mmCIF file of C-alpha atoms and ligand atoms in Angstrom:
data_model
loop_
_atom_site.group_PDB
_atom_site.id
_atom_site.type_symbol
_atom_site.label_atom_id
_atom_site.label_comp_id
_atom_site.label_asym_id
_atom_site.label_seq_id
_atom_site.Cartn_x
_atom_site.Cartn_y
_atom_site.Cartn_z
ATOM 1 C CA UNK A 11 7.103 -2.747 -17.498
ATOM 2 C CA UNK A 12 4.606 -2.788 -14.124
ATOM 3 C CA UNK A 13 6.415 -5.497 -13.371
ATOM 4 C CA UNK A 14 9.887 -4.563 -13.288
ATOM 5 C CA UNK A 15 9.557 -0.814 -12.239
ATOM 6 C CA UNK A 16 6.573 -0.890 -10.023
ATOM 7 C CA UNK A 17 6.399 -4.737 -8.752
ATOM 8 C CA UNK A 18 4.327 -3.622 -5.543
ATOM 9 C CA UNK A 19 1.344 -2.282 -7.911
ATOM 10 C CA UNK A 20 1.191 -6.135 -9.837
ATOM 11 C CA UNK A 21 1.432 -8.209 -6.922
ATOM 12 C CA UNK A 22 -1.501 -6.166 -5.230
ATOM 13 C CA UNK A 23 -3.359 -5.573 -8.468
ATOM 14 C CA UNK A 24 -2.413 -10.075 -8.973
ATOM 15 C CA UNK A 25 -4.783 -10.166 -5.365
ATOM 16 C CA UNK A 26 -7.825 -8.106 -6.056
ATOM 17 C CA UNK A 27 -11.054 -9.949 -6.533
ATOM 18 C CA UNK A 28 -10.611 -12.951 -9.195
ATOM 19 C CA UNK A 29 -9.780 -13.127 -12.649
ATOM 20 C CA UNK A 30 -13.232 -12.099 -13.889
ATOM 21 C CA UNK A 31 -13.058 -8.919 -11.738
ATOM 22 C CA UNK A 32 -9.429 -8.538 -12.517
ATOM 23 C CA UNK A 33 -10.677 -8.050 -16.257
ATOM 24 C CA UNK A 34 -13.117 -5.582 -15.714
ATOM 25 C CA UNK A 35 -11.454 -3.505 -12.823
ATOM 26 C CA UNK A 36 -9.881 -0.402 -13.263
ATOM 27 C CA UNK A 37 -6.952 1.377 -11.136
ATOM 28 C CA UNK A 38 -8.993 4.642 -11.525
ATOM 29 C CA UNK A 39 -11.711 3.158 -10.263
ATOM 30 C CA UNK A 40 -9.823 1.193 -7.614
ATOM 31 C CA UNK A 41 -8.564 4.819 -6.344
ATOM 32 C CA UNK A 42 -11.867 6.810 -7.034
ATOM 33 C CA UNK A 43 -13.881 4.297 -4.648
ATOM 34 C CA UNK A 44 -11.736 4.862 -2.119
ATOM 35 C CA UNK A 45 -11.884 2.071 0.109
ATOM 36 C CA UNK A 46 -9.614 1.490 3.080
ATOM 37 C CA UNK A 47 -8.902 -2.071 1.759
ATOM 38 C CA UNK A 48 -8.296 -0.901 -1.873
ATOM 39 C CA UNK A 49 -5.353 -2.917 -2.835
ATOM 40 C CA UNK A 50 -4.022 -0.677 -5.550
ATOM 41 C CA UNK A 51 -4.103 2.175 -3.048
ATOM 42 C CA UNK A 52 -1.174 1.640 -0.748
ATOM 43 C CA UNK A 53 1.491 0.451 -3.366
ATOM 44 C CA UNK A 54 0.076 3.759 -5.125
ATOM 45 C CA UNK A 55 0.745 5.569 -2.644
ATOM 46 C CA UNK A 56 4.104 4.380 -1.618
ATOM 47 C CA UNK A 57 5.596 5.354 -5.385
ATOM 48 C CA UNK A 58 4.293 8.410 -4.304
ATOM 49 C CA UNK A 59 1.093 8.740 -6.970
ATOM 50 C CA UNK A 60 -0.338 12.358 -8.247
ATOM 51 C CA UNK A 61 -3.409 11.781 -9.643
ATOM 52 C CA UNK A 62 -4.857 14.388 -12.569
ATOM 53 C CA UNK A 63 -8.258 15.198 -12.447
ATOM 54 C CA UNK A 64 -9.973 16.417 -15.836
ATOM 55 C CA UNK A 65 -13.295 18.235 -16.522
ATOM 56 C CA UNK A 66 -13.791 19.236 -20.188
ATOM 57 C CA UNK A 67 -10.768 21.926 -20.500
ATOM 58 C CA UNK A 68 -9.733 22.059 -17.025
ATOM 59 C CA UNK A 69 -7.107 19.952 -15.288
ATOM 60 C CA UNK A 70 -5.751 19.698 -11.991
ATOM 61 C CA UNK A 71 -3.025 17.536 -10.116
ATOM 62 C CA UNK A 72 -3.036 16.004 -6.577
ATOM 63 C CA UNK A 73 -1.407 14.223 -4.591
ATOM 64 C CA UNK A 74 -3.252 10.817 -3.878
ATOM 65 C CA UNK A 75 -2.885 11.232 -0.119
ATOM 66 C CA UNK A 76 -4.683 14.463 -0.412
ATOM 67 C CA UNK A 77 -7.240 13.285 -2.794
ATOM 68 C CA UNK A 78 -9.164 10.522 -0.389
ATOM 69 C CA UNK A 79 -10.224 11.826 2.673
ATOM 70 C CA UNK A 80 -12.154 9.447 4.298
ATOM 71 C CA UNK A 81 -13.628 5.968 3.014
ATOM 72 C CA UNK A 82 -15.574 5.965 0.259
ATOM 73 C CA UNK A 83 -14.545 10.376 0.344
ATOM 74 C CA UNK A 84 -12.346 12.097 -2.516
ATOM 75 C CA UNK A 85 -11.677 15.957 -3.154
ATOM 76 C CA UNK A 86 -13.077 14.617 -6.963
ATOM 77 C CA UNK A 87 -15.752 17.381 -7.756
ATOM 78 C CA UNK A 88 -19.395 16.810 -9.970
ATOM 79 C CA UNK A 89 -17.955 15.229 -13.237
ATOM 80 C CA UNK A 90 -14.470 15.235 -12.702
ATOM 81 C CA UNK A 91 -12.778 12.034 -14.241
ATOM 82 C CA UNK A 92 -9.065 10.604 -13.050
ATOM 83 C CA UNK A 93 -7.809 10.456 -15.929
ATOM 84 C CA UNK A 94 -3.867 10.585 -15.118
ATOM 85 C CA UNK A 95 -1.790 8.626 -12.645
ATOM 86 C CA UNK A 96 1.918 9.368 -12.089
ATOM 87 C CA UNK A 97 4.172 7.228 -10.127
ATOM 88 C CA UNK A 98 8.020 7.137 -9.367
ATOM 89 C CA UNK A 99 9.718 3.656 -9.650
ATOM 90 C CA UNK A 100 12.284 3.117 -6.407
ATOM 91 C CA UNK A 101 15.759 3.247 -6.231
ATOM 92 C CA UNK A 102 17.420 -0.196 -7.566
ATOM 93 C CA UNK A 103 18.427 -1.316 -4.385
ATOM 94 C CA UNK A 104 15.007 -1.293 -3.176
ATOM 95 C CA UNK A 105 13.058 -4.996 -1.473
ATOM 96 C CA UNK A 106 9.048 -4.362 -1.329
ATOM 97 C CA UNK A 107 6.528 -6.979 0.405
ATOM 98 C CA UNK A 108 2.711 -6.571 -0.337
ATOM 99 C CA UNK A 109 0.734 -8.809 2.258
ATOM 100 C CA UNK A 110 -2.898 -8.610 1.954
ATOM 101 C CA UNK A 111 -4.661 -10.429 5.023
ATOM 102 C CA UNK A 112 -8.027 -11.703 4.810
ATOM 103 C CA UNK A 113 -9.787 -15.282 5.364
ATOM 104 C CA UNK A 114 -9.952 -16.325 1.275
ATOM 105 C CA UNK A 115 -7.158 -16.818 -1.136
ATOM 106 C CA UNK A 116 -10.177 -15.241 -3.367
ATOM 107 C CA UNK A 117 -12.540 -12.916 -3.807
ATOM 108 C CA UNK A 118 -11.674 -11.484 -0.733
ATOM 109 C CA UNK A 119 -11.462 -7.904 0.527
ATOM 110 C CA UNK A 120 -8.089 -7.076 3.332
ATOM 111 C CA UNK A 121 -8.621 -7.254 6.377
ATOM 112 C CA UNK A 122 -5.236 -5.483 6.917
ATOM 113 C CA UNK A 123 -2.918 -4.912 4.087
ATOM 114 C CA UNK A 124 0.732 -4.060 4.310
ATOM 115 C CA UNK A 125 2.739 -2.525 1.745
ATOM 116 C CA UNK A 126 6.656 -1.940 2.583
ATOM 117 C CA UNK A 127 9.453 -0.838 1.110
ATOM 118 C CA UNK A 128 13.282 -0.380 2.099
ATOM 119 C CA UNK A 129 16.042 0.706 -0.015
ATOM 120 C CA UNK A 130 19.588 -0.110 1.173
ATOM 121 C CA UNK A 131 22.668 1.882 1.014
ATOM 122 C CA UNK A 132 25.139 -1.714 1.827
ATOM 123 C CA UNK A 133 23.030 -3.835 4.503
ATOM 124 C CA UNK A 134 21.847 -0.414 5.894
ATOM 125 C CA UNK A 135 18.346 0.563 5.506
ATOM 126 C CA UNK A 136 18.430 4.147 3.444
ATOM 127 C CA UNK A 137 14.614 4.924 3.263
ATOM 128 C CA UNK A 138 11.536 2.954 4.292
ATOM 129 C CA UNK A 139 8.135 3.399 3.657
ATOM 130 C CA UNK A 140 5.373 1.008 5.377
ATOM 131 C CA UNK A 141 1.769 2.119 4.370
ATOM 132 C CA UNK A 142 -1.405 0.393 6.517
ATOM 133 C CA UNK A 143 -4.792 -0.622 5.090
ATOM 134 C CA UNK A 144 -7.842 -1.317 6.308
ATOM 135 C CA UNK A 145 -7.031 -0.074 9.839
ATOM 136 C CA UNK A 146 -8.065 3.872 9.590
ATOM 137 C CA UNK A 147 -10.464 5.967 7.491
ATOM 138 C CA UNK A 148 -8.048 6.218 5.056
ATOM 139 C CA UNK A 149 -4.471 4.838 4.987
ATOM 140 C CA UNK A 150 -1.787 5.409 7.226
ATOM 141 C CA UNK A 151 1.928 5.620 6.783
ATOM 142 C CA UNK A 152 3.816 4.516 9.873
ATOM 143 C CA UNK A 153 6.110 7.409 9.676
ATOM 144 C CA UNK A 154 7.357 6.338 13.517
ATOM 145 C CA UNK A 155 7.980 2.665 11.998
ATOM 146 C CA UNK A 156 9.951 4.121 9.156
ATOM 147 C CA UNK A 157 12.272 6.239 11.431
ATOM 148 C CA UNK A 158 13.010 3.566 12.932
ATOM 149 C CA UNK A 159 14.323 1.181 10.627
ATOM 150 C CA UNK A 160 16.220 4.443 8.998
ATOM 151 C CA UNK A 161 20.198 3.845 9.329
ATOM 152 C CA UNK A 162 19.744 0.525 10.302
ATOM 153 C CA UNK A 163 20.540 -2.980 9.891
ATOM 154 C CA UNK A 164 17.339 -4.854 9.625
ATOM 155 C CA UNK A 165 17.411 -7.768 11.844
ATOM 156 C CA UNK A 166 14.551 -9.605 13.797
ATOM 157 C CA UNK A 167 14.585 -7.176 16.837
ATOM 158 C CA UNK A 168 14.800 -4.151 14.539
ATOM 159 C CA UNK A 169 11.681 -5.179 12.451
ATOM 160 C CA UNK A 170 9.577 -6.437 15.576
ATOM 161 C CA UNK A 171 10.065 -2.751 16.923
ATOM 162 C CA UNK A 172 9.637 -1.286 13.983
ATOM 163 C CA UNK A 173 5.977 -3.711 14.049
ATOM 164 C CA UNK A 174 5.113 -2.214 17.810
ATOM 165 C CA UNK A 175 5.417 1.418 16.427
ATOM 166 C CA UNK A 176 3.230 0.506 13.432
ATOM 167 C CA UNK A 177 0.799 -1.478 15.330
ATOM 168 C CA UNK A 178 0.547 1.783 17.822
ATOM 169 C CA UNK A 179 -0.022 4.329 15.065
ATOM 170 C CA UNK A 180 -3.043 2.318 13.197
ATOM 171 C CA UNK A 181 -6.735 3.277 14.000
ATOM 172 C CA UNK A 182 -8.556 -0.227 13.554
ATOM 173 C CA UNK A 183 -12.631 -0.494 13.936
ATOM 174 C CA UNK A 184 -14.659 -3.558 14.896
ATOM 175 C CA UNK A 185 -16.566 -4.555 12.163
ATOM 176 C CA UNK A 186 -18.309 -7.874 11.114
ATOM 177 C CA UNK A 187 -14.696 -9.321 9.493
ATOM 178 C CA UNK A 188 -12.667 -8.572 12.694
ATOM 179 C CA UNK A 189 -12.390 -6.855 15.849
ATOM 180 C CA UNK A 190 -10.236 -3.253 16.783
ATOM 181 C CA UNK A 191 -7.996 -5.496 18.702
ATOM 182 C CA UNK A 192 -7.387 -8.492 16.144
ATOM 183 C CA UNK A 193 -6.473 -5.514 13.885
ATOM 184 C CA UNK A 194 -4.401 -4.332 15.327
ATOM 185 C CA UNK A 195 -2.292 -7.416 16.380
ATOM 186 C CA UNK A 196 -2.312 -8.449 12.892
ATOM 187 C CA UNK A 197 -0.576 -5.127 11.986
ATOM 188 C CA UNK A 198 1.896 -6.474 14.773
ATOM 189 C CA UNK A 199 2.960 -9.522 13.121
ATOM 190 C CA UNK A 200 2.238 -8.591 9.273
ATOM 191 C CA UNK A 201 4.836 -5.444 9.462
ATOM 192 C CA UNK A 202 7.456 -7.399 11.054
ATOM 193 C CA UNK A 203 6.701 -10.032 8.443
ATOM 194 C CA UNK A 204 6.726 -7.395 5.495
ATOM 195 C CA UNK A 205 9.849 -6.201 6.649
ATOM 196 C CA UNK A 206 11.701 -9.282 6.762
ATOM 197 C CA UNK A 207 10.000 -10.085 3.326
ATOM 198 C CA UNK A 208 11.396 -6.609 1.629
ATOM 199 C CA UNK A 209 14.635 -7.443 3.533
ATOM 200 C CA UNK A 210 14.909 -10.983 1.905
ATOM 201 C CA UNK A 211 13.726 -9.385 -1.404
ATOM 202 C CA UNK A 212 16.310 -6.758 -1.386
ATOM 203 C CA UNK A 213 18.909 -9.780 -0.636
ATOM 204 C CA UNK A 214 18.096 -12.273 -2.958
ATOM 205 C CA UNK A 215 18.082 -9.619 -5.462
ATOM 206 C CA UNK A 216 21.756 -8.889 -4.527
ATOM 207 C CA UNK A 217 22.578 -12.338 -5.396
ATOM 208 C CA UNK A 218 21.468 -12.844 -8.768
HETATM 209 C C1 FAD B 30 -16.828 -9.369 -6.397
HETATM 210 C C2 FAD B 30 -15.941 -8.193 -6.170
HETATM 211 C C3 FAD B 30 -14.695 -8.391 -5.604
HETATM 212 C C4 FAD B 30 -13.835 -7.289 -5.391
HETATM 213 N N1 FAD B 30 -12.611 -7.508 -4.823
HETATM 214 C C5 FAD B 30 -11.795 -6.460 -4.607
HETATM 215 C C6 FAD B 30 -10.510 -6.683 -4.017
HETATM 216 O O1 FAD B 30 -10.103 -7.790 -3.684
HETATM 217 N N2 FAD B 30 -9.725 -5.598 -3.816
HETATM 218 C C7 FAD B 30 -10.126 -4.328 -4.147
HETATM 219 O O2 FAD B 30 -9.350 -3.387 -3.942
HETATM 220 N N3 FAD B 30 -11.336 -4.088 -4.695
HETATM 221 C C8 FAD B 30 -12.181 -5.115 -4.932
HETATM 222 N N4 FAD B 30 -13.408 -4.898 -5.500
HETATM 223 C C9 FAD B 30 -13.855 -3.523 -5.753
HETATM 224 C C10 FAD B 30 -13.699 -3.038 -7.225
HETATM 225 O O3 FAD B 30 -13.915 -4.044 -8.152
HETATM 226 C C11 FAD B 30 -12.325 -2.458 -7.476
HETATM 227 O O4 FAD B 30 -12.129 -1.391 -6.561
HETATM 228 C C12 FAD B 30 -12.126 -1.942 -8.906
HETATM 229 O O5 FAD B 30 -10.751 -1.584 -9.089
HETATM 230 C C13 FAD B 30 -13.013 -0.753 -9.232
HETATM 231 O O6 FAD B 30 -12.707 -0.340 -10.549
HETATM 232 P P1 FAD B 30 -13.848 -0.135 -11.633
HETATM 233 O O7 FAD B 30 -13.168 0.308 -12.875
HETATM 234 O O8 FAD B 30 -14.694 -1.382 -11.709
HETATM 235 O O9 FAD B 30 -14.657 1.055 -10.985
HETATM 236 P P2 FAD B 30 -16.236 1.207 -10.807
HETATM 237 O O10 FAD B 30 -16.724 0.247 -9.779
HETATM 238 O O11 FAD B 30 -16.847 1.198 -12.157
HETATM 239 O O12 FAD B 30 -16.277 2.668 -10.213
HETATM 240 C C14 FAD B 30 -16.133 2.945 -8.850
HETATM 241 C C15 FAD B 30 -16.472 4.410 -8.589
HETATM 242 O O13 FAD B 30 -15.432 5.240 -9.092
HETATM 243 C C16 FAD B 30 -15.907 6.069 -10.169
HETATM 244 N N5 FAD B 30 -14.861 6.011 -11.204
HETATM 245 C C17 FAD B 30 -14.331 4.891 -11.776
HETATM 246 N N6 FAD B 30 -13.320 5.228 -12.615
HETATM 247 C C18 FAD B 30 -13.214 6.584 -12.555
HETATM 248 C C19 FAD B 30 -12.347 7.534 -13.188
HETATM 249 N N7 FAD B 30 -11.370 7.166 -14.029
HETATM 250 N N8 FAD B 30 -12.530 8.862 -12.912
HETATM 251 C C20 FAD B 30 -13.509 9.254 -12.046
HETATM 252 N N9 FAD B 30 -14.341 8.407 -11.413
HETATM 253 C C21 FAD B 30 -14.207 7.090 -11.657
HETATM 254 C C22 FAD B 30 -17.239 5.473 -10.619
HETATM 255 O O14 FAD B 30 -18.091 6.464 -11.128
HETATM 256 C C23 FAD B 30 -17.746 4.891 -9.305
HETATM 257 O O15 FAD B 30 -18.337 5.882 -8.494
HETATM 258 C C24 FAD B 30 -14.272 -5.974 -5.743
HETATM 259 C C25 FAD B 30 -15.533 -5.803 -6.324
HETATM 260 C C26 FAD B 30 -16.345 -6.897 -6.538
HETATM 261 C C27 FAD B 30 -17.694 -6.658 -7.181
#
């Protein structure tokens, strides 16, 4: 069923760790650590995910872009547990990409990670939604990038604009993995890539 309704959740959850952490690893506690590079996190977010947080008798709902705040930072209070996670499939004529970028084909935490999505109305782009990892505090959603490819045909030029606006919204550090810079390129050439990825997707899904 994760498969077919939310396919950017199992190819992201199909790249965390390796099979032995795969086993043991939980999306609650995927979300609830809260890491920039958390690769349930932006496929999560792009269904648009409402967590529910539960203490004994009380409940509350939130959005998962309000609940983290920072990395490693959640609004989850002293013995809260997640106990809830609700997600909305995409339209049918929807092509996703999830690109995780980092060094290992295992065991290997993103250096940038790229989730898209584009739903088509023809071979016009109805809706986006491109979500960055690993290259702010928390995750970003290129809002200029989606605008862009909105009402559009996707082509090359369209996606490699669509890549400068995301690679000017990110907020990349240096750390020991990569520099601000290198970041920041990569979130150049991965959109455009996810894009024409979601594109081909959405295409070869027309087909069969
Ligand atoms: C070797 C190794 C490789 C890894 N590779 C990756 C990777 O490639 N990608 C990636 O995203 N992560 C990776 N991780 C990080 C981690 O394994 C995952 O984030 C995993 O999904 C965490 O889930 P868990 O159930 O093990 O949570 P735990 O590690 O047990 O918990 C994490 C935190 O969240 C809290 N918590 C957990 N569940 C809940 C809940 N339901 N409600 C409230 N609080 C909760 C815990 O109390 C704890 O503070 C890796 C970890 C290791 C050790």
């Amino acid at each position: 069923m994760i498969r077919q309704k939310f396919p950017l959740l199992s190819i992201a959850a199909a790249k965390i760790g390796s099979l032995q952490v795969r086993n043991r690893a939980t999306v609650g506690g995927n979300i609830c650590t809260a890491r920039p590079a958390g690769d349930t996190i932006g496929p999560l977010l792009a269904y648009g995910a409402k967590v529910q947080l539960v203490k004994g008798k009380e409940n509350r709902w939130e959005t998962l872009e309000k609940f983290i705040t920072g990395p490693g930072k959640t609004t989850k209070k002293e013995g809260e547990v997640l106990a809830a996670i609700i997600i909305k499939p995409f339209a049918d004529n929807t092509g996703v990409s999830y690109i995780k970028y980092g060094v290992r084909k295992a065991m290997e935490i993103a250096m940038v990670s790229i989730t898209t999505s584009l739903t088509f109305d023809g071979n016009k782009c109805q809706a986006a939604s491109i979500v960055l990892g690993a290259v702010g505090p928390t995750f970003i959603r290129s809002i200029d990038a989606e605008e862009s490819l909105r009402s559009s045909e996707v082509t090359l030029s369209v996606a490699e604009k669509a890549a400068e606006l995301a690679a000017a919204c990110c907020i990349p550090i240096t750390d020991v993995r990569a520099s601000a810079e290198y970041r920041r390129e990569l979130v150049r050439i991965l959109t455009k890539r996810g894009i024409m990825e979601a594109l081909s997707q959405y295409q070869n899904s027309q087909d069969h």
